[in-house]
Each structure stands twice: as structure tokens, then as C-alpha cells.
């Protein structure tokens, strides 16, 4: 089954909008946008890229985002990895 | 007293301005404070998508570009009653703190001091807003590059709420009055707060003075260096491209 719904979640740092489709329990297409802040900006694209293909489960998504945050030294004032996870899970649960 | 550079770019095309903005950060060699006045335009935050945020069919007479910092849309109507500023500074953990929110607070202090000069109850609202009586009057966006920061922001002197809603990607048929009322509740602008129109140059001069006082520096008028101009020219194609704006 392919789903592609918008998941909107507001963190203290801004609004996160995710469009996610899953197929056979795995994330197939994902796009994240919004008015949050994240440094370094270029590292942001790695989140969607690396979530592609992973299991569409909250803990797997959260784990992957945390790993990217650590590796890329990401700072996002007012927005936590859990906020991105929430937006993505909302899109998946729609 | 230390001298920093000051530039007033005047009325500019926002694509040219965003290229110069990035060039001052990446090719500049001194701390700089600058103003510009945008023409009718929309600047998307780095992580926003044009077709999600905007009703593109309604934006045909707007110049649209994207900036290198995050945050939300900066919308400028043709009233031109908006002060836009930029600051480029070396992060020294004193004048420009390492901590992101602290550095917003420091630069936003210039706006707060300016608004207090007009006896308004201005305050910093983390992460990056300045409010008067809890209504947002200034939005700010920061990015960092090789030990330097670039902060852009706007101080609203006037604001056309209906026009902003018209170009936004929201359902227009229903509750328009309610939407206008809700924006009026959360947002404000100087003309409304003061009940009169003050001269924009006068307000800019107060801002300059408050900037000098806060950073204990003297602002000296200057212009872009050859290196910055060259770098600007190399960036222009990106700021004018559909790939950058509509990605």
C-alpha cells in the first residue's frame, strides 16, 4: 500500500511538514519542509535521504534522525529530533 | 573606537540582495551592518517549499527567491514600509555569542532598544522574534559560516494583512474575517503602535545609533569590496533560478 499524506507538527522552533509514503512497511518517498531553523543547513537533506528505505516505525525513524544529528553536529534551536519524528509519524498515520 | 562597516542598499531586487547578503558573509572581511528596502517580493526560508506555502497563481507580480537561512516567509508588499537589516559578525563569544538563541537576543536587542526609544513595550521572544505587548513586530533569521554569523530581519512599519493572506496557500473562501482578526491579534507594526507614520530614515537612524551603542562601535559608511562584488556575481544565477526557488 502506498500512502502520501501531510503530517504537520509544530515545534517551538517552527512548523514541520512531512509528506511520506510507505510501501511494504518501509519508507519509500519522503519530503520534509517548514519554517524551522537547522544548522548546518545542508545537513538537513541527509535526513530525508537516509530515512528512505528504513522501517516506517517510530523508534526506527527516531533512531536514524538522532544518529544523523550526532554525526553532522546538527543544531536546531527549538526543534528536537523527536519533533521531526512526530511530523513523519503523523504523515504515516494519516 | 572600533569601526565597523555600514551599507544602505536602498531599494533593491531581492534576488540581488540575497546574493549580496551571502557574499558579505562568505567573502567579506569585516563586521557589517546594513539596510535594504525590498520591492514587492517574497523570500522563502531555506527549508520551505514554494508550492506548499504560497498560492502561486496569486503571486505572479511578486519576485520570489529563497535565502540561505531557515525560518518563514519574508513578505514585502508595495507599501515599502518595512526596515530590513542584515548583520555579519565574527562570533567572538562576547559581542556575538556562540549560543544561537543568545546571539539572536543580542542582535534583536538593537530592535528592542529602537522600539523602546519610541516608548513601546518591546521584548525578545525566543527563539527569534521581537514583540511589542506580546505581538510580533520583527522576525529574524540567522545562519552561520566559518566562525561568522549572518542575521537578517525585518521591522514592520506597516503591513497589509489581507494581501499576505491572499498570496498564502490557505483556503480563502471561509472565515476570512476571522483569519484577518487572528493575524491582527498576533502581529503588529510601528505605525499602528504609534498611531502615526514616522519617517523611515529617522527610524533607521535611531537603529544605527542603538547598534553603535550596543556594540560599542562606530559605523562607517562603505560599500561592497571587489571580492564581495565578484562573489555576488557568481551567486546571482542561483538566486534567479527556478531550481533554487521551486525546489
Coordinates of C-alpha atoms in Angstrom, one line a residue:
Chain A
X1 CA 0.0 0.0 0.0
X2 CA 1.3 3.4 -0.9
X3 CA 0.3 6.4 1.2
X4 CA 1.3 10.0 0.8
X5 CA -0.2 12.3 3.4
X6 CA 1.0 15.5 5.0
X7 CA 2.0 15.3 8.7
X8 CA 2.1 18.7 10.3
X9 CA 3.8 19.2 13.7
X10 CA 4.6 22.5 15.4
X11 CA 7.8 22.6 17.5
X12 CA 8.9 25.6 19.5
X13 CA 11.3 26.4 16.6
X14 CA 8.7 26.2 13.8
X15 CA 6.3 24.2 11.8
X16 CA 7.4 20.9 10.3
X17 CA 5.6 19.5 7.3
X18 CA 6.3 15.9 6.2
X19 CA 5.0 14.1 3.1
X20 CA 5.7 10.4 3.5
X21 CA 4.8 7.4 1.5
X22 CA 5.4 3.8 2.8
X23 CA 5.4 0.6 0.9
X24 CA 5.6 -2.9 2.5
X25 CA 6.3 -1.2 5.8
X26 CA 9.2 0.8 4.6
X27 CA 9.6 4.5 3.9
X28 CA 9.6 4.9 0.2
X29 CA 9.3 8.6 -0.5
X30 CA 9.7 11.4 2.0
X31 CA 9.9 15.1 1.8
X32 CA 10.2 17.5 4.8
X33 CA 9.8 21.2 4.7
X34 CA 8.9 24.1 7.1
X35 CA 9.9 27.3 8.8
X36 CA 12.2 25.8 11.4
X37 CA 15.9 26.6 11.8
X38 CA 18.7 24.0 11.5
X39 CA 22.5 24.3 11.2
X40 CA 24.3 23.4 9.2
X41 CA 21.5 23.8 6.6
X42 CA 23.0 21.4 4.1
X43 CA 22.9 18.5 6.6
X44 CA 19.2 18.7 6.6
X45 CA 18.9 17.0 3.2
X46 CA 20.6 13.9 4.7
X47 CA 17.6 13.3 7.0
X48 CA 15.1 12.6 4.2
X49 CA 17.8 10.8 2.1
X50 CA 18.7 8.5 4.9
X51 CA 15.2 7.8 6.1
X52 CA 14.4 6.5 2.7
X53 CA 14.1 2.7 2.9
X54 CA 14.1 2.3 6.6
X55 CA 11.2 0.7 8.5
X56 CA 8.3 3.0 9.0
X57 CA 8.3 2.7 12.7
X58 CA 8.6 5.5 15.3
X59 CA 11.6 4.1 17.1
X60 CA 13.5 3.4 13.8
X61 CA 12.8 6.8 12.5
X62 CA 13.8 8.5 15.8
X63 CA 17.0 6.4 16.0
X64 CA 18.0 7.4 12.4
X65 CA 17.4 11.1 12.9
X66 CA 19.3 11.1 16.2
X67 CA 22.2 9.3 14.5
X68 CA 22.3 12.0 11.8
X69 CA 22.1 14.8 14.3
X70 CA 25.1 13.4 16.2
X71 CA 27.2 12.6 13.1
X72 CA 26.5 16.0 11.4
X73 CA 26.6 18.1 14.6
X74 CA 23.2 19.5 13.9
X75 CA 21.8 22.3 16.0
X76 CA 18.1 23.2 15.6
X77 CA 17.0 25.7 18.2
X78 CA 13.5 24.9 19.5
X79 CA 13.3 21.7 17.3
X80 CA 14.3 18.3 18.5
X81 CA 14.8 15.1 16.6
X82 CA 11.6 13.9 18.2
X83 CA 9.7 16.8 16.6
X84 CA 10.8 15.6 13.1
X85 CA 9.8 12.1 14.1
X86 CA 6.4 13.3 15.3
X87 CA 5.7 15.1 11.9
X88 CA 6.8 12.0 10.0
X89 CA 4.7 9.6 12.1
X90 CA 1.7 11.9 11.7
X91 CA 2.1 11.7 7.9
X92 CA 2.3 7.9 8.1
X93 CA -0.6 7.5 10.4
X94 CA -2.9 9.7 8.3
Chain B
X1 CA 36.6 53.1 19.0
X2 CA 36.5 50.2 16.6
X3 CA 34.9 51.0 13.2
X4 CA 32.5 48.6 11.5
X5 CA 31.1 49.0 8.0
X6 CA 27.6 50.3 7.3
X7 CA 25.9 50.0 4.0
X8 CA 22.4 51.2 2.9
X9 CA 21.5 49.3 -0.2
X10 CA 18.3 51.3 -0.7
X11 CA 15.5 49.8 -2.9
X12 CA 16.8 46.6 -4.3
X13 CA 15.7 43.5 -6.2
X14 CA 15.5 40.8 -3.6
X15 CA 17.5 38.3 -5.7
X16 CA 20.4 40.7 -6.0
X17 CA 20.1 41.5 -2.3
X18 CA 20.2 37.8 -1.2
X19 CA 23.3 37.3 -3.3
X20 CA 25.0 40.3 -1.7
X21 CA 23.9 39.1 1.7
X22 CA 25.6 35.7 1.2
X23 CA 28.6 37.4 -0.3
X24 CA 29.1 39.7 2.7
X25 CA 29.0 36.6 4.9
X26 CA 31.3 34.4 2.8
X27 CA 33.6 36.9 1.0
X28 CA 33.6 39.8 3.4
X29 CA 36.4 40.7 5.7
X30 CA 34.8 43.0 8.3
X31 CA 31.8 43.2 10.6
X32 CA 29.0 44.9 8.7
X33 CA 25.5 46.3 9.5
X34 CA 23.3 47.0 6.5
X35 CA 19.8 48.1 5.4
X36 CA 17.8 47.4 2.3
X37 CA 14.3 48.1 1.2
X38 CA 12.8 45.3 -0.9
X39 CA 10.5 45.7 -3.8
X40 CA 7.2 43.7 -3.8
X41 CA 8.7 40.3 -3.0
X42 CA 8.6 37.0 -1.1
X43 CA 11.7 35.4 0.4
X44 CA 11.3 31.7 1.3
X45 CA 13.1 30.3 4.3
X46 CA 15.8 27.7 3.4
X47 CA 13.6 24.7 4.3
X48 CA 10.3 25.9 2.8
X49 CA 8.6 24.8 -0.3
X50 CA 7.1 27.5 -2.5
X51 CA 4.1 25.4 -3.7
X52 CA 3.2 24.4 -0.1
X53 CA 3.5 27.9 1.5
X54 CA 2.2 30.0 -1.4
X55 CA -0.9 30.3 -3.6
X56 CA 1.4 30.6 -6.6
X57 CA -1.3 31.8 -9.0
X58 CA -1.8 34.8 -6.8
X59 CA 1.9 35.6 -6.6
X60 CA 2.5 36.4 -10.3
X61 CA 3.6 40.0 -9.7
X62 CA 5.9 39.1 -6.9
X63 CA 9.6 38.5 -7.1
X64 CA 10.3 35.2 -5.3
X65 CA 13.6 33.9 -4.0
X66 CA 15.0 31.8 -1.2
X67 CA 17.6 32.7 1.4
X68 CA 20.3 30.6 2.9
X69 CA 18.9 30.7 6.5
X70 CA 15.8 28.9 7.8
X71 CA 12.6 30.3 9.2
X72 CA 9.5 31.5 7.5
X73 CA 8.4 33.7 4.6
X74 CA 9.5 37.3 4.5
X75 CA 6.8 39.1 2.6
X76 CA 7.1 42.7 1.3
X77 CA 4.1 44.5 -0.1
X78 CA 4.3 47.6 -2.3
X79 CA 3.8 49.9 0.6
X80 CA 7.6 49.7 1.2
X81 CA 7.1 50.4 4.9
X82 CA 9.5 47.8 6.2
X83 CA 13.0 48.2 7.5
X84 CA 15.1 45.2 6.5
X85 CA 18.5 44.8 8.1
X86 CA 21.5 42.5 8.0
X87 CA 24.4 41.9 10.4
X88 CA 27.5 40.0 9.6
X89 CA 29.8 39.5 12.5
X90 CA 32.6 37.3 13.7
X91 CA 31.4 35.0 16.5
X92 CA 33.7 36.1 19.4
X93 CA 31.5 34.9 22.3
X94 CA 31.3 38.4 23.5
X95 CA 29.6 40.7 21.1
X96 CA 28.3 37.8 19.1
X97 CA 27.7 34.8 21.4
X98 CA 28.3 31.2 20.3
X99 CA 24.9 30.2 21.7
X100 CA 22.4 30.6 18.9
X101 CA 19.5 32.0 20.9
X102 CA 21.8 34.3 22.9
X103 CA 23.2 35.7 19.6
X104 CA 19.6 36.3 18.3
X105 CA 18.9 38.0 21.6
X106 CA 22.0 40.2 21.3
X107 CA 21.2 41.5 17.8
X108 CA 17.4 41.7 18.4
X109 CA 18.4 44.0 21.3
X110 CA 19.1 46.7 18.7
X111 CA 15.5 46.5 17.6
X112 CA 14.2 46.4 21.2
X113 CA 16.3 49.5 22.1
X114 CA 14.9 51.2 19.0
X115 CA 11.3 50.4 19.9
X116 CA 11.8 51.5 23.5
X117 CA 13.2 54.8 22.2
X118 CA 9.6 55.3 20.9
X119 CA 8.3 54.3 24.4
X120 CA 7.0 50.9 23.2
X121 CA 6.9 47.8 25.5
X122 CA 9.3 45.8 23.3
X123 CA 10.8 42.4 24.3
X124 CA 12.7 39.5 22.9
X125 CA 10.6 36.3 22.5
X126 CA 12.8 33.3 21.9
X127 CA 13.8 32.0 19.6
X128 CA 14.0 34.8 17.1
X129 CA 11.1 37.3 17.5
X130 CA 10.8 40.8 18.8
X131 CA 7.3 41.6 20.3
X132 CA 5.5 44.7 21.4
X133 CA 2.9 43.8 24.1
X134 CA 3.3 40.2 23.0
X135 CA 2.6 40.9 19.4
X136 CA 5.3 40.1 16.9
X137 CA 6.7 43.2 15.2
X138 CA 10.0 41.7 13.9
X139 CA 11.1 38.4 12.5
X140 CA 14.7 37.4 12.3
X141 CA 16.7 34.6 10.7
X142 CA 20.3 33.6 11.3
X143 CA 22.8 31.3 9.6
X144 CA 26.4 30.7 10.3
X145 CA 29.5 30.1 8.2
X146 CA 33.1 29.5 9.2
X147 CA 33.0 31.3 12.6
X148 CA 30.8 34.1 11.4
X149 CA 27.1 34.8 11.6
X150 CA 24.6 36.4 9.3
X151 CA 21.4 37.7 10.7
X152 CA 18.6 39.2 8.6
X153 CA 15.5 40.6 10.0
X154 CA 12.6 43.0 9.4
X155 CA 11.0 45.7 11.4
X156 CA 7.4 46.2 10.3
X157 CA 6.3 49.8 10.0
X158 CA 3.1 48.9 8.1
X159 CA 1.7 45.6 7.0
X160 CA -1.0 44.5 4.5
X161 CA -2.6 41.5 6.2
X162 CA -5.2 40.9 3.5
X163 CA -2.6 40.8 0.8
X164 CA -0.4 38.4 2.9
X165 CA -3.4 36.1 3.3
X166 CA -4.2 36.4 -0.4
X167 CA -0.9 35.0 -1.5
X168 CA -0.8 32.4 1.2
X169 CA -1.7 28.8 0.5
X170 CA -4.8 28.7 2.7
X171 CA -8.5 28.2 1.9
X172 CA -9.7 31.6 1.0
X173 CA -13.5 31.1 0.9
X174 CA -14.2 30.7 4.5
X175 CA -13.5 32.7 7.7
X176 CA -11.5 35.4 6.0
X177 CA -12.6 37.9 8.6
X178 CA -11.6 35.5 11.4
X179 CA -8.2 35.0 9.8
X180 CA -7.6 38.7 9.5
X181 CA -8.6 39.2 13.1
X182 CA -6.3 36.4 14.2
X183 CA -3.3 37.9 12.4
X184 CA -4.1 41.3 13.8
X185 CA -4.0 39.7 17.2
X186 CA -0.6 38.1 16.8
X187 CA 1.2 40.7 14.7
X188 CA 1.7 44.4 14.9
X189 CA 3.6 47.2 13.2
X190 CA 5.1 50.5 14.2
X191 CA 2.6 52.8 12.5
X192 CA -0.2 51.1 14.3
X193 CA 1.6 51.2 17.7
X194 CA 2.4 54.9 17.4
X195 CA -0.8 55.9 15.8
X196 CA 1.2 57.9 13.2
X197 CA 3.6 57.4 10.3
X198 CA 7.2 58.2 11.3
X199 CA 9.8 58.9 8.7
X200 CA 11.6 55.6 7.8
X201 CA 15.0 57.3 7.6
X202 CA 14.5 58.7 11.1
X203 CA 13.8 55.2 12.4
X204 CA 16.8 53.8 10.6
X205 CA 19.0 56.4 12.1
X206 CA 17.7 55.5 15.6
X207 CA 18.5 51.9 14.8
X208 CA 22.1 52.8 13.7
X209 CA 22.6 54.8 16.9
X210 CA 21.3 51.9 19.0
X211 CA 23.5 49.5 17.1
X212 CA 26.6 51.6 17.8
X213 CA 25.7 51.9 21.5
X214 CA 25.0 48.2 21.9
X215 CA 28.2 47.0 20.2
X216 CA 30.4 50.0 21.3
X217 CA 31.5 50.6 17.7
X218 CA 31.4 53.4 15.2
X219 CA 29.6 52.7 12.0
X220 CA 31.4 54.0 8.9
X221 CA 29.6 54.1 5.6
X222 CA 31.1 51.8 3.0
X223 CA 30.3 49.6 0.0
X224 CA 31.0 46.1 -1.2
X225 CA 34.6 45.2 -1.9
X226 CA 35.7 44.0 -5.3
X227 CA 35.9 40.5 -3.8
X228 CA 32.4 40.7 -2.5
X229 CA 31.1 42.0 -5.8
X230 CA 32.8 39.2 -7.7
X231 CA 31.3 36.6 -5.3
X232 CA 27.9 38.2 -5.6
X233 CA 28.0 37.9 -9.4
X234 CA 28.9 34.3 -9.1
X235 CA 25.9 33.7 -6.9
X236 CA 23.3 35.6 -8.9
X237 CA 22.4 32.7 -11.3
X238 CA 21.4 30.6 -8.3
X239 CA 19.1 33.3 -6.7
X240 CA 17.4 33.8 -10.1
X241 CA 16.9 30.1 -10.9
X242 CA 13.7 28.1 -10.6
X243 CA 15.8 25.2 -9.3
X244 CA 16.6 27.2 -6.2
X245 CA 13.2 28.9 -5.7
X246 CA 10.9 26.0 -6.5
X247 CA 12.9 23.0 -5.3

